[in-house]
Short mmCIF file of C-alpha atoms in Angstrom, two decimals:
data_model
loop_
_atom_site.label_atom_id
_atom_site.label_comp_id
_atom_site.label_asym_id
_atom_site.label_seq_id
_atom_site.Cartn_x
_atom_site.Cartn_y
_atom_site.Cartn_z
CA MET A 1 162.47 142.95 181.78
CA ALA A 2 164.03 146.08 180.58
CA PHE A 3 163.87 149.57 181.86
CA LYS A 4 163.84 152.84 180.03
CA GLY A 5 165.19 155.80 181.92
CA GLN A 6 165.14 159.55 181.68
CA ILE A 7 167.30 162.05 183.54
CA ILE A 8 166.63 165.70 184.21
CA ILE A 9 169.75 167.80 184.68
CA ASP A 10 169.71 171.14 186.45
CA THR A 11 172.10 172.64 183.90
CA GLU A 12 172.34 176.01 185.66
CA HIS A 13 173.64 174.35 188.85
CA CYS A 14 175.90 171.82 187.09
CA LYS A 15 179.60 172.62 187.56
CA GLY A 16 180.80 170.48 184.67
CA CYS A 17 183.14 168.31 186.76
CA GLY A 18 182.45 165.35 184.45
CA VAL A 19 182.47 162.72 187.22
CA CYS A 20 179.15 161.35 185.90
CA VAL A 21 180.50 160.79 182.36
CA PRO A 22 182.78 157.74 182.93
CA VAL A 23 180.39 156.04 185.41
CA CYS A 24 177.46 155.87 182.95
CA PRO A 25 177.23 152.22 181.80
CA MET A 26 175.31 153.17 178.64
CA LYS A 27 177.60 156.07 177.69
CA CYS A 28 174.64 158.41 177.27
CA ILE A 29 176.05 161.43 179.16
CA GLU A 30 178.65 163.86 177.89
CA LEU A 31 179.79 167.35 178.70
CA SER A 32 178.18 169.93 176.44
CA LYS A 33 180.21 172.27 174.26
CA GLU A 34 177.91 175.07 175.37
CA VAL A 35 178.27 176.73 178.76
CA ASN A 36 175.74 177.70 181.43
CA GLY A 37 175.37 181.07 183.16
CA LYS A 38 178.48 180.48 185.27
CA GLY A 39 180.63 179.40 182.34
CA TYR A 40 180.71 175.68 183.07
CA ASN A 41 180.35 173.06 180.32
CA PHE A 42 177.28 171.39 181.76
CA THR A 43 176.37 167.71 181.40
CA HIS A 44 173.76 166.66 178.85
CA THR A 45 172.40 163.43 177.43
CA VAL A 46 173.60 162.48 173.97
CA ASN A 47 171.47 159.43 173.18
CA ASP A 48 168.34 157.59 174.23
CA SER A 49 169.93 154.52 175.82
CA CYS A 50 169.46 155.52 179.51
CA ILE A 51 168.30 152.63 181.71
CA GLY A 52 167.62 154.67 184.84
CA CYS A 53 170.37 153.07 186.96
CA ALA A 54 171.04 156.38 188.77
CA SER A 55 174.82 155.88 188.76
CA CYS A 56 175.27 159.45 187.52
CA ALA A 57 173.04 160.80 190.28
CA MET A 58 174.93 158.76 192.89
CA VAL A 59 178.30 160.34 192.13
CA CYS A 60 177.09 163.89 191.36
CA PRO A 61 178.62 166.13 194.06
CA ASP A 62 176.01 168.82 193.52
CA GLY A 63 172.95 166.60 193.22
CA VAL A 64 171.80 168.21 189.98
CA ILE A 65 170.61 164.98 188.33
CA SER A 66 167.11 163.55 188.86
CA VAL A 67 166.46 160.04 187.54
CA TYR A 68 163.17 158.48 186.36
CA LYS A 69 162.51 155.06 184.89
CA LYS A 70 159.71 152.81 183.66
CA LYS A 71 159.33 149.21 182.54
CA ILE A 72 159.07 148.56 178.83
CA MET B 1 164.33 172.73 190.60
CA ASN B 2 163.18 175.49 188.25
CA LYS B 3 159.85 175.73 186.42
CA ASP B 4 161.03 174.02 183.22
CA MET B 5 162.42 171.11 185.18
CA GLU B 6 159.25 170.83 187.28
CA ALA B 7 157.16 170.77 184.08
CA ARG B 8 159.41 168.10 182.58
CA ARG B 9 159.16 166.07 185.79
CA GLN B 10 155.35 166.20 185.71
CA GLU B 11 155.41 165.20 182.05
CA LEU B 12 157.56 162.14 182.83
CA LEU B 13 155.40 161.14 185.81
CA ASN B 14 152.29 161.38 183.59
CA GLN B 15 153.98 159.12 181.04
CA GLY B 16 154.27 156.38 183.70
CA TYR B 17 157.84 156.99 184.80
CA GLU B 18 158.63 156.49 188.45
CA GLU B 19 161.08 158.63 190.34
CA VAL B 20 164.32 156.76 191.08
CA TYR B 21 166.41 159.57 192.47
CA THR B 22 166.03 163.25 193.12
CA ARG B 23 167.88 165.81 195.23
CA THR B 24 166.81 165.53 198.85
CA LYS B 25 164.89 168.38 200.48
CA VAL B 26 167.23 168.32 203.49
CA LEU B 27 169.80 170.09 201.32
CA THR B 28 169.02 173.76 200.78
CA ASP B 29 168.87 175.30 197.30
CA ALA B 30 172.14 177.16 197.92
CA VAL B 31 174.84 176.35 195.38
CA MET B 32 177.76 174.70 197.18
CA HIS B 33 180.99 176.67 197.00
CA TYR B 34 183.09 173.52 196.61
CA CYS B 35 185.27 173.06 193.54
CA PRO B 36 183.68 171.05 190.71
CA GLY B 37 183.98 167.32 191.44
CA CYS B 38 184.86 167.69 195.14
CA GLY B 39 183.92 164.78 197.39
CA HIS B 40 182.53 167.19 199.99
CA GLY B 41 179.43 167.72 197.85
CA THR B 42 178.76 163.99 197.61
CA THR B 43 179.33 163.53 201.34
CA HIS B 44 176.94 166.40 202.15
CA ARG B 45 174.35 164.79 199.91
CA LEU B 46 174.73 161.40 201.62
CA ILE B 47 174.35 162.86 205.11
CA ALA B 48 171.26 164.80 204.00
CA GLU B 49 169.76 161.67 202.44
CA VAL B 50 170.37 159.66 205.62
CA ILE B 51 168.71 162.40 207.71
CA ASP B 52 165.81 162.42 205.25
CA GLU B 53 165.39 158.63 205.28
CA MET B 54 165.55 158.42 209.07
CA GLY B 55 163.01 161.25 209.38
CA ILE B 56 165.09 163.11 211.98
CA GLN B 57 165.36 166.48 210.24
CA ASP B 58 163.76 168.26 213.23
CA ASN B 59 165.92 166.46 215.74
CA VAL B 60 169.47 166.69 214.46
CA VAL B 61 172.25 169.18 215.16
CA GLY B 62 175.38 169.36 213.04
CA VAL B 63 178.66 170.96 214.01
CA SER B 64 180.66 172.46 211.18
CA PRO B 65 184.44 172.85 211.30
CA VAL B 66 186.96 175.28 209.89
CA GLY B 67 188.33 174.32 206.51
CA CYS B 68 186.75 173.83 203.12
CA SER B 69 183.50 172.76 204.78
CA VAL B 70 183.31 175.81 207.05
CA LEU B 71 180.10 176.89 205.31
CA ALA B 72 178.43 173.49 205.66
CA TYR B 73 175.61 175.09 207.68
CA ASN B 74 174.46 176.88 204.52
CA TYR B 75 173.75 173.63 202.73
CA PHE B 76 171.84 171.56 205.29
CA ASP B 77 168.30 172.46 206.25
CA VAL B 78 168.93 171.33 209.85
CA ASP B 79 170.21 173.02 213.01
CA PHE B 80 173.89 173.77 212.88
CA GLN B 81 176.57 175.18 215.11
CA GLU B 82 179.90 176.51 213.95
CA ALA B 83 182.87 175.56 216.14
CA ALA B 84 186.34 177.03 216.58
CA HIS B 85 189.06 175.39 214.51
CA GLY B 86 189.38 171.76 215.56
CA ARG B 87 186.94 172.06 218.47
CA ALA B 88 183.90 170.53 216.82
CA PRO B 89 184.00 167.33 218.96
CA ALA B 90 184.08 169.42 222.14
CA VAL B 91 181.12 171.55 221.02
CA ALA B 92 179.25 168.43 219.88
CA THR B 93 179.92 166.82 223.27
CA ALA B 94 178.17 169.72 225.01
CA ILE B 95 175.22 169.65 222.61
CA LYS B 96 174.81 165.90 222.99
CA ARG B 97 175.07 165.93 226.78
CA LEU B 98 172.51 168.71 227.10
CA ASN B 99 170.17 167.11 224.55
CA PRO B 100 170.71 163.36 224.88
CA ASP B 101 167.90 162.47 222.48
CA THR B 102 169.09 164.75 219.70
CA PHE B 103 171.16 163.27 216.90
CA VAL B 104 174.47 165.13 216.84
CA PHE B 105 177.14 164.91 214.18
CA THR B 106 180.36 166.71 213.42
CA TYR B 107 181.60 167.21 209.90
CA GLN B 108 185.35 167.78 209.74
CA GLY B 109 188.23 167.70 207.31
CA ASP B 110 191.73 166.42 207.89
CA GLY B 111 193.20 169.81 208.77
CA ASP B 112 190.53 170.26 211.42
CA LEU B 113 190.15 166.78 212.86
CA ALA B 114 193.66 165.36 212.41
CA ALA B 115 195.83 168.45 212.89
CA ILE B 116 194.64 171.26 215.15
CA GLY B 117 191.81 169.21 216.67
CA THR B 118 193.65 165.95 217.38
CA ALA B 119 193.35 166.35 221.15
CA GLU B 120 189.61 167.05 221.04
CA THR B 121 189.07 164.17 218.64
CA ILE B 122 190.99 161.62 220.66
CA HIS B 123 189.46 162.66 223.97
CA ALA B 124 185.92 162.73 222.60
CA ALA B 125 186.52 159.21 221.29
CA ASN B 126 188.13 158.11 224.53
CA ARG B 127 185.20 159.44 226.58
CA GLY B 128 182.93 157.45 224.30
CA GLU B 129 180.67 160.38 223.49
CA ASN B 130 177.52 159.09 221.90
CA MET B 131 177.66 160.99 218.63
CA THR B 132 178.67 160.65 214.98
CA MET B 133 181.85 162.07 213.52
CA ILE B 134 182.25 162.39 209.76
CA PHE B 135 185.89 162.84 208.76
CA VAL B 136 186.60 163.86 205.17
CA ASN B 137 190.20 163.00 204.33
CA ASN B 138 191.77 164.35 201.16
CA GLY B 139 195.38 164.38 202.33
CA ILE B 140 195.90 168.10 201.88
CA TYR B 141 194.85 171.51 203.23
CA GLY B 142 192.47 172.36 200.43
CA MET B 143 191.08 175.73 201.52
CA THR B 144 194.38 177.48 202.25
CA GLY B 145 196.03 176.47 198.98
CA GLY B 146 197.16 172.86 199.13
CA GLN B 147 199.71 172.75 201.97
CA MET B 148 200.87 169.51 203.57
CA ALA B 149 198.45 168.00 206.06
CA PRO B 150 199.22 165.30 208.66
CA THR B 151 197.46 162.87 206.32
CA THR B 152 199.55 163.78 203.23
CA LEU B 153 201.12 160.65 201.77
CA VAL B 154 204.86 160.00 201.81
CA GLY B 155 206.24 161.37 198.53
CA MET B 156 203.13 163.41 197.79
CA ARG B 157 203.72 166.92 196.45
CA SER B 158 201.99 169.85 198.09
CA ALA B 159 202.59 173.60 198.35
CA THR B 160 204.83 173.16 201.40
CA THR B 161 206.45 169.87 200.26
CA PRO B 162 207.22 170.71 196.61
CA TYR B 163 209.62 167.76 196.25
CA GLY B 164 207.30 165.33 198.02
CA ARG B 165 206.75 164.59 201.70
CA ARG B 166 209.87 163.16 203.31
CA VAL B 167 209.66 160.89 206.34
CA ASP B 168 212.92 162.19 207.84
CA LEU B 169 211.71 165.78 207.62
CA ASN B 170 207.91 165.64 207.83
CA GLY B 171 207.16 162.36 209.58
CA TYR B 172 204.55 159.76 208.72
CA PRO B 173 200.95 160.18 207.54
CA LEU B 174 198.58 160.11 210.49
CA ARG B 175 195.91 157.43 210.24
CA MET B 176 193.22 158.70 212.58
CA THR B 177 190.73 155.96 211.86
CA GLU B 178 193.09 153.15 212.87
CA LEU B 179 194.21 155.20 215.86
CA LEU B 180 190.66 155.78 217.12
CA SER B 181 189.66 152.14 216.59
CA THR B 182 192.12 151.14 219.34
CA LEU B 183 190.25 153.28 221.89
CA PRO B 184 187.56 151.52 223.94
CA GLY B 185 185.17 154.47 223.64
CA THR B 186 184.52 154.01 219.93
CA TYR B 187 181.62 151.78 218.89
CA TYR B 188 181.78 151.94 215.09
CA VAL B 189 184.85 152.94 213.09
CA THR B 190 184.98 152.69 209.33
CA ARG B 191 186.68 154.18 206.28
CA GLN B 192 184.76 154.70 203.05
CA SER B 193 185.18 156.65 199.83
CA VAL B 194 182.95 158.43 197.31
CA GLN B 195 184.64 158.07 193.92
CA ASN B 196 182.19 155.73 192.14
CA PRO B 197 178.54 154.65 192.52
CA ALA B 198 179.33 151.44 194.42
CA ALA B 199 181.57 153.28 196.89
CA VAL B 200 178.94 155.99 197.36
CA ARG B 201 176.26 153.42 198.22
CA LYS B 202 178.57 151.76 200.76
CA ALA B 203 179.48 155.13 202.25
CA LYS B 204 175.80 155.96 202.61
CA ALA B 205 175.14 152.67 204.41
CA ALA B 206 178.05 153.42 206.76
CA ILE B 207 176.74 156.92 207.53
CA ARG B 208 173.28 155.46 208.14
CA LYS B 209 174.72 152.95 210.59
CA ALA B 210 176.71 155.68 212.31
CA PHE B 211 173.51 157.70 212.87
CA GLU B 212 171.47 154.65 213.93
CA ASN B 213 174.14 153.82 216.54
CA GLN B 214 173.28 157.00 218.43
CA LYS B 215 170.01 155.36 219.48
CA LEU B 216 171.99 152.59 221.21
CA LYS B 217 174.04 155.02 223.34
CA LYS B 218 177.10 152.78 223.21
CA GLY B 219 179.83 155.18 222.10
CA LEU B 220 181.31 157.18 219.27
CA SER B 221 180.63 156.34 215.63
CA PHE B 222 183.41 157.50 213.36
CA VAL B 223 183.19 157.48 209.56
CA GLU B 224 186.20 158.51 207.51
CA ILE B 225 185.41 159.40 203.92
CA LEU B 226 188.32 159.43 201.48
CA SER B 227 187.80 162.30 199.10
CA ASN B 228 189.64 163.82 196.20
CA CYS B 229 190.98 167.38 196.16
CA ASN B 230 191.32 168.06 192.47
CA SER B 231 192.32 171.70 192.94
CA GLY B 232 194.95 170.91 195.57
CA TRP B 233 196.25 167.90 193.68
CA LYS B 234 196.22 169.88 190.39
CA MET B 235 194.22 167.31 188.44
CA THR B 236 190.86 167.01 186.70
CA PRO B 237 188.13 165.51 188.94
CA VAL B 238 188.13 162.21 187.05
CA ALA B 239 191.94 161.95 187.17
CA ALA B 240 191.89 162.86 190.86
CA ASN B 241 189.47 160.02 191.59
CA LYS B 242 191.76 157.61 189.72
CA TRP B 243 194.80 158.95 191.58
CA MET B 244 192.99 158.46 194.87
CA GLU B 245 192.27 154.83 194.04
CA ASP B 246 195.89 154.22 193.00
CA ASN B 247 197.70 156.08 195.78
CA MET B 248 195.44 156.91 198.71
CA MET B 249 193.74 153.55 199.04
CA PRO B 250 196.91 151.43 199.58
CA ASN B 251 197.78 153.69 202.54
CA TYR B 252 194.22 154.20 203.73
CA PRO B 253 192.50 150.83 203.16
CA ILE B 254 188.73 151.01 202.68
CA GLY B 255 186.38 149.06 204.91
CA ASP B 256 184.98 148.62 208.41
CA ILE B 257 187.60 148.47 211.16
CA LYS B 258 185.42 148.26 214.25
CA VAL B 259 181.75 147.26 214.21
CA ASP B 260 179.54 147.09 217.30
CA GLY B 261 182.48 147.76 219.58
CA LYS B 262 184.60 144.89 218.27
CA ILE B 263 187.57 144.99 215.89
CA CYS B 264 186.52 143.28 212.64
CA GLU B 265 187.92 139.90 211.69
CA GLY B 266 190.81 140.06 209.28
CA ILE B 267 192.07 143.40 210.54
CA ASP B 268 195.77 142.96 211.14
CA ALA B 269 196.85 143.99 214.62
CA ASN B 270 199.95 145.57 213.12
CA ARG B 271 197.76 147.88 211.07
CA LEU B 272 196.26 149.24 214.25
CA VAL B 273 199.50 150.05 216.04
CA LEU B 274 200.66 151.95 212.97
CA ASP B 275 204.03 150.27 212.48
CA HIS B 276 203.23 148.81 209.07
CA PRO B 277 205.53 149.66 206.13
CA LEU B 278 204.06 152.61 204.28
CA THR B 279 203.74 152.55 200.53
CA VAL B 280 205.93 155.29 199.09
CA MET B 281 204.51 157.06 196.06
CA GLN B 282 206.49 157.00 192.83
#
């Protein structure tokens, strides 16, 4: 059984600390080169390999990541 | 959650996705003032999630300290009381005694709980007040610019110990959690951390247990959370988390120390009387 996940990131509230980047087991999160309204390099997804494990959401200090998953 | 995100969420739910995790409603929409990557944010989130899961949002009072988390009342959608510096346990004692069925917690940092508020902390624990204390330890005075705290490690650089903390000059790091576990008034004493997903889940379970213990009316539940202070330590958040694992954890070992009023098995008696050899940082 495999899962496919999706994350929604509140980019305006992301502070770009990057704590979620090394904890992602599928390496699908990176800091963007663009900045948000406050000048932080927000987090974004770079590929489609998310499995919905919610590791990124668990460590996010600002709770800006929502995680969704479904069976495939 | 703004309109675009709400639309995206609906789209995913319609496609058969189920929600695994979303920001709890017990946290307000205010943007936290903490530095990027600070463990305070994660700890706030865990407390809010525990309150949400226990369904006690209407029946909980928090007491916020002075320090980085002085504005904690802005971020929780629950009743809050601000206390004078270090006096949160005393204020929480009054709230709990007047409202015995209300869940009361204090949220304090190491400058508040372990420095100016040591007397209040120790006496609240010794009286066995039936409340929860959350102690966020980052080994430094973060808000005032990174000065040495009682919990600063031996050899650790700070604004007031630029060549590293010296035992002959500045004394030893104070280990409040071990100290409080020796008092008969404490019912649950543990030390957790929030640097990776596994640690966060364990910390959440500990906070949940600390809140559940208030129903038993057996004594104080004390949860120390090791946190990074990337601004005070002058590191990136990821490097600060690594530094914490390498240097803080040998001096502040993670795990339960006292559960259900009994010292856990495998806890060395020497560790509790604080005469163990301290690891000196390189």
